[in-house]
Short mmCIF file of C-alpha atoms in Angstrom, two decimals:
data_model
loop_
_atom_site.label_atom_id
_atom_site.label_comp_id
_atom_site.label_asym_id
_atom_site.label_seq_id
_atom_site.Cartn_x
_atom_site.Cartn_y
_atom_site.Cartn_z
CA MET A 1 -29.85 175.04 39.95
CA HIS A 2 -33.62 175.46 39.38
CA ALA A 3 -35.01 177.13 36.37
CA ASP A 4 -37.49 179.19 38.36
CA VAL A 5 -35.73 181.42 40.89
CA SER A 6 -37.31 183.44 43.59
CA ARG A 7 -34.19 185.59 44.37
CA PRO A 8 -30.91 187.01 42.36
CA ALA A 9 -28.72 184.83 44.51
CA ASP A 10 -30.45 181.63 42.92
CA ARG A 11 -28.23 182.56 39.75
CA TYR A 12 -24.79 182.20 41.59
CA SER A 13 -21.67 184.27 40.77
CA PRO A 14 -18.49 183.89 42.65
CA LEU A 15 -18.93 187.50 43.25
CA TYR A 16 -21.24 186.48 46.38
CA PHE A 17 -18.15 185.83 48.16
CA LEU A 18 -18.13 189.30 48.64
CA ALA A 19 -21.33 189.17 50.55
CA SER A 20 -19.33 187.08 53.14
CA LEU A 21 -16.32 189.22 52.98
CA GLY A 22 -18.33 192.22 53.68
CA ALA A 23 -19.87 190.65 56.92
CA GLY A 24 -16.48 189.64 57.75
CA GLY A 25 -15.24 193.25 57.53
CA LEU A 26 -17.86 194.52 59.53
CA SER A 27 -17.36 191.97 62.47
CA VAL A 28 -13.71 193.21 62.61
CA SER A 29 -14.80 196.85 62.31
CA PHE A 30 -16.63 196.45 65.67
CA PHE A 31 -13.29 195.04 66.93
CA MET A 32 -11.78 198.38 66.59
CA TYR A 33 -13.95 199.89 69.56
CA LEU A 34 -12.30 197.37 71.79
CA PHE A 35 -8.74 197.70 70.17
CA PHE A 36 -8.61 201.62 70.53
CA TRP A 37 -11.02 202.34 73.43
CA VAL A 38 -10.08 199.48 76.03
CA LYS A 39 -6.59 199.45 77.71
CA HIS A 40 -4.46 196.53 77.12
CA PRO A 41 -1.17 197.18 78.50
CA ASP A 42 0.40 193.72 78.76
CA GLN A 43 -0.18 192.87 74.87
CA PRO A 44 -0.56 194.73 71.66
CA VAL A 45 -4.31 193.81 71.39
CA PRO A 46 -7.11 193.60 73.93
CA VAL A 47 -7.99 189.92 75.02
CA PHE A 48 -10.80 188.73 77.12
CA GLU A 49 -9.11 189.68 80.32
CA ASP A 50 -8.71 193.23 79.46
CA ILE A 51 -12.48 193.57 78.05
CA ALA A 52 -13.72 192.01 81.18
CA LYS A 53 -11.88 194.14 83.41
CA ALA A 54 -13.11 197.17 81.51
CA PHE A 55 -16.53 196.04 81.60
CA LEU A 56 -16.45 195.59 85.49
CA GLU A 57 -14.62 198.83 86.36
CA GLY A 58 -16.07 201.16 83.59
CA GLY A 59 -18.89 203.41 83.54
CA LEU A 60 -22.21 202.79 81.77
CA LEU A 61 -20.90 204.24 78.66
CA THR A 62 -18.02 201.96 78.57
CA GLN A 63 -20.19 199.10 79.39
CA ALA A 64 -22.54 199.97 76.71
CA MET A 65 -19.66 200.33 74.13
CA ILE A 66 -18.48 196.87 74.95
CA VAL A 67 -22.02 195.32 74.65
CA VAL A 68 -22.43 196.78 71.02
CA ALA A 69 -18.85 195.85 69.98
CA TYR A 70 -19.55 192.28 71.13
CA LEU A 71 -22.93 192.11 69.55
CA GLY A 72 -21.66 193.66 66.43
CA ILE A 73 -18.65 190.95 66.31
CA ALA A 74 -21.05 188.05 66.92
CA VAL A 75 -23.70 188.91 64.51
CA PHE A 76 -21.75 189.69 61.60
CA ALA A 77 -19.20 186.75 62.41
CA PHE A 78 -22.24 184.59 62.05
CA LEU A 79 -23.37 185.97 58.89
CA HIS A 80 -19.91 185.82 57.37
CA TYR A 81 -19.54 182.14 58.05
CA LYS A 82 -22.88 181.28 57.13
CA LEU A 83 -22.63 182.99 53.80
CA LEU A 84 -19.05 181.46 53.35
CA ILE A 85 -20.59 178.25 53.70
CA TRP A 86 -23.14 178.94 51.24
CA ASN A 87 -20.89 180.13 48.87
CA ILE A 88 -18.50 177.28 49.01
CA SER A 89 -21.65 175.06 48.59
CA GLN A 90 -22.66 177.04 45.66
CA TYR A 91 -19.18 177.19 43.95
CA ARG A 92 -18.80 173.36 44.12
CA ARG A 93 -22.14 173.13 42.21
CA LEU A 94 -20.97 175.62 39.53
CA LYS A 95 -17.91 173.59 39.06
CA GLY A 96 -18.06 171.70 35.70
CA THR A 97 -21.20 173.54 34.21
CA ALA A 98 -21.50 175.28 31.01
CA LYS A 99 -21.27 178.51 33.12
CA TRP A 100 -18.10 177.52 34.65
CA GLU A 101 -16.54 176.87 31.14
CA GLU A 102 -17.52 180.27 30.16
CA LEU A 103 -16.37 181.94 33.31
CA THR A 104 -12.94 180.24 33.08
CA THR A 105 -12.44 181.38 29.40
CA THR A 106 -13.07 185.15 29.67
CA ASN A 107 -11.82 188.06 31.62
CA ALA A 108 -14.44 187.15 34.43
CA GLU A 109 -11.87 184.25 35.57
CA THR A 110 -10.27 186.44 38.09
CA GLN A 111 -13.75 186.49 40.02
CA LEU A 112 -12.56 183.26 41.52
CA LEU A 113 -10.01 185.20 43.36
CA ALA A 114 -12.94 186.21 45.66
CA MET A 115 -12.80 182.74 47.46
CA PRO A 116 -9.42 183.10 48.75
CA LEU A 117 -10.20 186.72 49.61
CA THR A 118 -13.08 185.51 51.77
CA LEU A 119 -10.90 182.55 53.37
CA ALA A 120 -8.27 184.86 54.38
CA MET A 121 -10.93 187.14 55.98
CA ALA A 122 -12.55 183.77 57.77
CA VAL A 123 -8.94 183.29 59.36
CA ASN A 124 -8.85 186.80 60.58
CA VAL A 125 -12.61 186.78 61.86
CA GLY A 126 -11.69 183.58 63.87
CA PHE A 127 -8.82 185.14 65.33
CA VAL A 128 -10.90 188.04 66.57
CA LEU A 129 -13.43 185.90 68.00
CA GLY A 130 -10.61 183.98 69.84
CA MET A 131 -9.33 187.07 71.28
CA VAL A 132 -12.72 188.29 72.69
CA LEU A 133 -14.23 185.10 73.87
CA VAL A 134 -11.80 182.74 74.90
CA PRO A 135 -10.12 183.35 78.46
CA GLY A 136 -6.30 182.57 78.73
CA LEU A 137 -5.81 182.85 75.04
CA TRP A 138 -2.79 184.65 75.17
CA SER A 139 -0.86 182.07 77.34
CA VAL A 140 -0.98 179.97 74.36
CA VAL A 141 -1.05 182.34 71.55
CA GLU A 142 2.73 181.67 70.66
CA TYR A 143 1.55 177.85 69.62
CA LEU A 144 -1.21 179.55 67.47
CA PHE A 145 0.83 181.66 65.52
CA PRO A 146 2.52 178.96 63.50
CA MET A 147 -0.90 177.49 62.93
CA ALA A 148 -2.04 180.96 61.51
CA LEU A 149 0.95 181.33 59.16
CA ILE A 150 0.22 177.79 57.67
CA ALA A 151 -3.31 178.74 57.28
CA PHE A 152 -2.70 182.05 55.45
CA ALA A 153 0.08 180.21 53.43
CA LEU A 154 -2.37 177.89 52.32
CA VAL A 155 -4.80 180.29 51.36
CA GLY A 156 -2.03 182.21 49.32
CA TRP A 157 -1.16 179.15 47.65
CA LEU A 158 -4.77 178.86 46.46
CA ALA A 159 -4.75 182.44 45.47
CA PHE A 160 -1.65 182.11 43.40
CA ARG A 161 -2.77 178.67 41.92
CA GLN A 162 -6.04 180.62 40.44
CA LEU A 163 -4.19 183.75 39.48
CA GLY A 164 -1.72 181.40 37.79
CA ASP A 165 -4.28 179.66 35.88
CA PHE A 166 -5.61 183.14 34.53
CA LEU A 167 -2.19 184.62 33.66
CA GLY A 168 -1.08 181.33 32.29
CA ARG A 169 -4.05 181.30 29.88
CA VAL A 170 -4.04 184.95 28.94
CA LEU A 171 -0.22 185.44 28.51
CA THR A 172 0.12 182.32 26.53
CA GLN A 173 -2.72 182.12 24.11
CA GLY A 174 -2.82 185.45 22.29
CA GLY A 175 -6.22 187.21 21.76
CA VAL A 176 -8.25 185.29 24.55
CA PHE A 177 -7.90 188.49 27.00
CA ASP A 178 -10.71 190.87 25.78
CA VAL A 179 -9.30 194.53 26.37
CA THR A 180 -12.79 195.95 25.35
CA ALA A 181 -14.32 194.33 28.45
CA HIS A 182 -11.18 195.43 30.80
CA ASN A 183 -12.99 198.85 31.11
CA SER A 184 -13.17 198.63 34.95
CA PHE A 185 -11.07 197.87 38.03
CA ALA A 186 -12.50 194.34 38.29
CA GLN A 187 -9.14 192.87 37.62
CA LEU A 188 -7.93 194.28 41.21
CA LEU A 189 -9.60 191.60 42.80
CA PRO A 190 -6.49 189.50 42.65
CA ALA A 191 -4.48 192.27 44.37
CA PHE A 192 -7.33 192.65 47.05
CA ALA A 193 -6.90 188.79 47.59
CA LEU A 194 -3.18 188.80 47.86
CA SER A 195 -3.20 192.04 50.24
CA MET A 196 -5.64 190.20 52.73
CA VAL A 197 -3.43 187.06 52.84
CA GLY A 198 -0.58 189.55 53.46
CA VAL A 199 -2.18 191.28 56.33
CA GLY A 200 -2.98 188.24 58.30
CA PHE A 201 0.39 186.83 57.43
CA ALA A 202 1.55 190.30 59.05
CA ALA A 203 -0.08 189.82 62.40
CA PRO A 204 2.56 187.55 64.17
CA ALA A 205 5.26 190.19 63.21
CA ALA A 206 3.28 192.56 65.49
CA MET A 207 2.10 190.00 68.08
CA SER A 208 4.72 187.61 68.44
CA THR A 209 7.44 187.85 70.97
CA THR A 210 9.49 184.98 69.22
CA PRO A 211 11.85 186.44 67.00
CA LEU A 212 11.89 183.51 64.18
CA ILE A 213 8.02 183.54 64.08
CA ALA A 214 8.02 187.44 63.88
CA GLY A 215 10.74 187.41 61.08
CA VAL A 216 8.88 184.71 59.32
CA SER A 217 5.73 186.80 59.24
CA LEU A 218 7.78 189.74 58.32
CA ILE A 219 9.12 188.18 55.20
CA GLY A 220 6.10 186.28 54.20
CA SER A 221 3.77 189.25 54.55
CA THR A 222 6.25 191.76 52.49
CA PHE A 223 6.12 188.75 49.86
CA PHE A 224 2.27 188.78 49.75
CA GLY A 225 2.11 192.71 50.16
CA ILE A 226 4.60 193.48 47.43
CA ALA A 227 2.89 190.96 45.10
CA ALA A 228 -0.41 192.79 45.86
CA ALA A 229 1.07 196.23 45.00
CA LEU A 230 2.56 195.09 41.67
CA TYR A 231 -0.43 193.55 40.49
CA ALA A 232 -2.75 196.24 41.55
CA VAL A 233 -0.52 199.02 39.88
CA PHE A 234 -0.38 196.81 36.55
CA ALA A 235 -4.39 196.17 36.51
CA ALA A 236 -5.18 199.73 37.32
CA ILE A 237 -2.98 201.04 34.55
CA THR A 238 -4.42 198.98 31.94
CA GLY A 239 -8.06 198.92 33.35
CA PHE A 240 -7.99 202.89 33.44
CA ASN A 241 -6.53 203.05 29.92
CA SER A 242 -9.51 200.53 28.83
CA MET A 243 -11.94 202.85 30.80
CA LEU A 244 -10.86 205.76 28.83
CA HIS A 245 -11.27 204.11 25.49
CA TYR A 246 -14.59 202.47 25.99
CA GLY A 247 -16.07 204.12 28.95
CA THR A 248 -16.54 202.05 32.40
CA ALA A 249 -18.58 199.07 32.22
CA ARG A 250 -21.99 199.57 33.90
CA GLU A 251 -22.27 196.55 35.96
CA SER A 252 -18.39 196.90 37.07
CA GLY A 253 -18.79 200.62 38.20
CA PRO A 254 -18.19 199.53 41.82
CA THR A 255 -14.72 198.18 41.11
CA ILE A 256 -13.35 201.46 40.83
CA MET A 257 -13.64 201.88 44.55
CA VAL A 258 -11.74 198.73 45.36
CA VAL A 259 -8.70 200.75 45.38
CA VAL A 260 -10.03 201.56 49.11
CA PRO A 261 -10.24 198.33 50.80
CA ILE A 262 -6.50 197.55 49.33
CA MET A 263 -5.13 200.61 50.82
CA THR A 264 -6.56 199.93 54.14
CA VAL A 265 -5.31 196.30 54.19
CA LEU A 266 -1.91 197.22 53.01
CA GLY A 267 -1.73 199.95 55.60
CA ILE A 268 -2.50 197.80 58.34
CA LEU A 269 0.04 195.14 56.98
CA PHE A 270 2.85 197.72 56.89
CA LEU A 271 1.61 199.17 60.42
CA ARG A 272 2.23 195.49 61.62
CA GLN A 273 5.50 195.29 60.36
CA ASP A 274 6.31 198.64 61.74
CA TYR A 275 5.37 197.55 65.19
CA GLY A 276 7.01 194.18 65.11
CA MET A 277 10.31 195.75 63.65
CA ASN A 278 10.14 198.50 66.58
CA VAL A 279 9.30 195.85 69.46
CA THR A 280 11.01 192.93 68.39
CA PHE A 281 13.94 194.12 66.34
CA GLY A 282 14.75 197.31 68.05
CA ALA A 283 14.16 199.68 65.04
CA GLU A 284 12.47 203.03 65.77
CA THR A 285 9.79 204.79 63.84
CA ALA A 286 8.78 208.41 64.70
CA ALA A 287 4.86 208.75 65.19
CA VAL A 288 4.78 211.69 62.60
CA GLU A 289 5.85 209.05 60.10
CA ASN A 290 2.93 206.96 60.57
CA LEU A 291 0.64 210.01 60.55
CA ALA A 292 1.94 210.97 57.18
CA PHE A 293 1.92 207.30 55.82
CA LEU A 294 -1.78 206.96 56.82
CA SER A 295 -2.72 210.51 55.59
CA ARG A 296 -1.27 209.57 52.21
CA LEU A 297 -3.49 206.14 51.93
CA LEU A 298 -6.41 208.08 53.20
CA THR A 299 -6.15 210.60 50.74
CA VAL A 300 -5.71 207.95 47.98
CA GLN A 301 -9.02 206.43 49.40
CA VAL A 302 -10.75 209.70 49.27
CA LEU A 303 -9.85 210.45 45.61
CA PHE A 304 -10.97 207.00 44.37
CA LEU A 305 -14.24 207.35 46.46
CA MET A 306 -14.92 210.88 44.75
CA LEU A 307 -14.31 209.26 41.23
CA GLY A 308 -16.15 206.14 42.15
CA PHE A 309 -19.30 208.26 43.07
CA VAL A 310 -18.99 210.51 39.97
CA VAL A 311 -19.06 207.46 37.50
CA LEU A 312 -21.73 205.63 39.51
CA ASN A 313 -23.97 208.66 39.55
CA ARG A 314 -23.28 209.46 35.96
CA GLN A 315 -24.29 205.83 34.96
CA GLY A 316 -27.39 205.69 37.17
CA TYR A 317 -25.96 202.93 38.76
CA TRP A 318 -27.83 203.31 41.99
CA ARG A 319 -31.11 203.65 40.21
CA GLN A 320 -30.53 200.43 38.24
CA TYR A 321 -28.79 198.09 40.57
CA ILE A 322 -29.37 199.38 44.12
CA PHE A 323 -32.93 200.59 44.01
CA GLY A 324 -34.20 199.67 40.59
CA ALA A 325 -35.54 196.65 39.16
CA GLU A 326 -32.36 194.85 38.31
CA ASP A 327 -29.61 193.27 40.61
CA SER A 328 -25.85 192.67 40.27
CA ALA A 329 -23.76 190.58 42.47
CA GLY A 330 -21.09 193.19 41.89
CA ALA A 331 -22.89 195.55 43.88
CA TYR A 332 -21.53 193.76 46.79
CA ALA A 333 -17.98 195.33 46.06
CA LEU A 334 -19.61 198.54 47.45
CA VAL A 335 -19.58 196.97 50.81
CA CYS A 336 -15.76 196.61 51.24
CA PRO A 337 -15.06 200.52 50.69
CA GLY A 338 -17.36 201.72 53.58
CA VAL A 339 -15.88 199.00 56.13
CA ALA A 340 -12.26 199.86 54.95
CA LEU A 341 -12.89 203.65 55.11
CA SER A 342 -14.39 203.43 58.69
CA VAL A 343 -11.55 201.03 59.92
CA MET A 344 -8.83 203.19 58.29
CA LEU A 345 -10.21 206.36 60.10
CA HIS A 346 -9.74 204.67 63.29
CA PHE A 347 -6.14 203.91 62.39
CA TRP A 348 -5.46 207.32 61.25
CA LEU A 349 -7.05 208.95 64.20
CA ASN A 350 -5.32 206.73 66.94
CA LYS A 351 -2.04 205.74 65.27
CA GLY A 352 -1.59 209.06 63.28
CA VAL A 353 -3.44 212.04 64.88
CA VAL A 354 -3.24 211.11 68.44
CA ALA A 355 0.10 209.39 68.39
CA ALA A 356 1.59 212.53 66.53
CA GLY A 357 0.15 214.81 69.28
CA LEU A 358 -2.35 216.64 67.18
CA PHE A 359 -5.37 215.73 69.43
CA ASP A 360 -5.60 214.30 72.89
CA LYS A 361 -6.93 210.76 72.88
CA PHE A 362 -10.88 211.26 73.89
CA SER A 363 -11.07 215.07 73.29
CA VAL A 364 -13.66 216.56 71.82
CA GLY A 365 -11.71 216.52 68.13
CA TYR A 366 -11.09 213.11 68.85
CA TRP A 367 -14.64 211.92 69.20
CA ALA A 368 -15.66 214.04 66.27
CA ILE A 369 -13.44 212.03 63.94
CA ALA A 370 -14.55 208.76 65.75
CA ALA A 371 -18.13 209.45 65.35
CA LEU A 372 -17.51 210.03 61.52
CA ALA A 373 -15.81 206.48 61.49
CA VAL A 374 -18.59 205.01 63.22
CA ALA A 375 -21.20 206.86 61.02
CA VAL A 376 -19.54 205.35 57.98
CA GLN A 377 -19.75 202.01 59.63
CA PHE A 378 -23.39 202.02 60.50
CA LEU A 379 -24.03 203.37 57.06
CA THR A 380 -22.38 200.44 55.56
CA ILE A 381 -24.31 198.02 57.59
CA TRP A 382 -27.63 199.52 56.45
CA PHE A 383 -26.20 198.90 52.88
CA VAL A 384 -25.59 195.36 53.65
CA LEU A 385 -28.73 194.67 55.03
CA HIS A 386 -30.46 196.23 52.10
CA LEU A 387 -28.34 194.39 49.54
CA ASN A 388 -29.12 191.14 51.55
CA ARG A 389 -32.85 191.74 51.68
CA ARG A 390 -32.48 192.24 47.53
CA HIS A 391 -30.42 189.41 46.82
CA PHE A 392 -31.05 186.71 49.38
CA GLY A 393 -34.67 187.40 50.30
CA LYS A 394 -37.55 185.74 48.38
CA ILE A 395 -38.72 188.78 46.75
CA GLY A 396 -40.41 187.18 43.65
CA ARG A 397 -38.65 189.61 41.17
CA GLY A 398 -36.43 186.64 39.70
CA ALA A 399 -33.95 189.09 38.58
CA GLN A 400 -30.52 187.86 37.62
CA ALA A 401 -27.46 188.70 39.57
CA VAL A 402 -24.96 190.11 36.71
CA PRO A 403 -21.48 189.28 37.19
CA ALA A 404 -18.93 192.05 36.45
CA GLU A 405 -15.93 191.02 34.24
#
């Protein structure tokens, strides 16, 4: 790394994986348009043939929606993989340096989990690209599901290996975990990574017609989902206790909102499992149960968003790291809640409100909530572009990317 830098990203932190993660999440968020607004009667998700038919038979608004969805998926998928490749390259350079030694001997070691988190997103984005771009994909999809399960299992193994290194160190060597630096929700990053692996693992449970594949998917996703939930509870309780004692670490303030994407990812995981149990194994779930379930998750998200904004506003985080003279790689943690809230609103609306009969699909009330989801999505897009200009643009400020602990 050069001594003279022209952009914050030149002083690398593993938290820059979150820049790639956010772009991947935005790509998937545009798939929500197709998922909920394009008919796909022959399979649980829309594929190229369904989208092409809707485009040819639909009106101008339908065609415009599909064009916007494709552009959004393509642009942010490209950005996602571009930033992923850059991060992997920088990560390899970081290993073995003095900064690496410092990173792996402090609380900040869990930042390394941002890599498997983003790799799991990369597999999800790849599947979305396949569905919308590859004709005839569904005819061979049963052969792809085992490959997807293997890919997610490998990413999960990487996540557990990194987490095992951290827990093995802090739980066997007394005094190496700094409780005074635990005053944030930064330690929830491993839970986020495990939940992302779990939601990917759950996809075949919802889409495969082979009971063995669906069953393996159900069992594996349960393992990762429960592991994520347990770790999240542990890290949140201990982190909140430290925050009450020492206040929230200024550079780690955005981590309070990491609960939001964890709720969305785990919510989709359990919905996929529920769909698979209904279709493949004959279980029955009332629509109102999904409405209640998703409403609970959405409530948790709103509460933590409110708490996060209170803390960030009181700390002056926006003035310092978003619009001010300093830069923090941890600011990218604010992208995930925006993406997650937008996606959750789509699921809550379609799988909860509409399915339970509160609104008719495409009614005025429906479009009011859908418009809110889209507004959150585009606000998040603006925020991503703003952060990318600050961190990756040659702005000549040379500010250091501050890693959250």
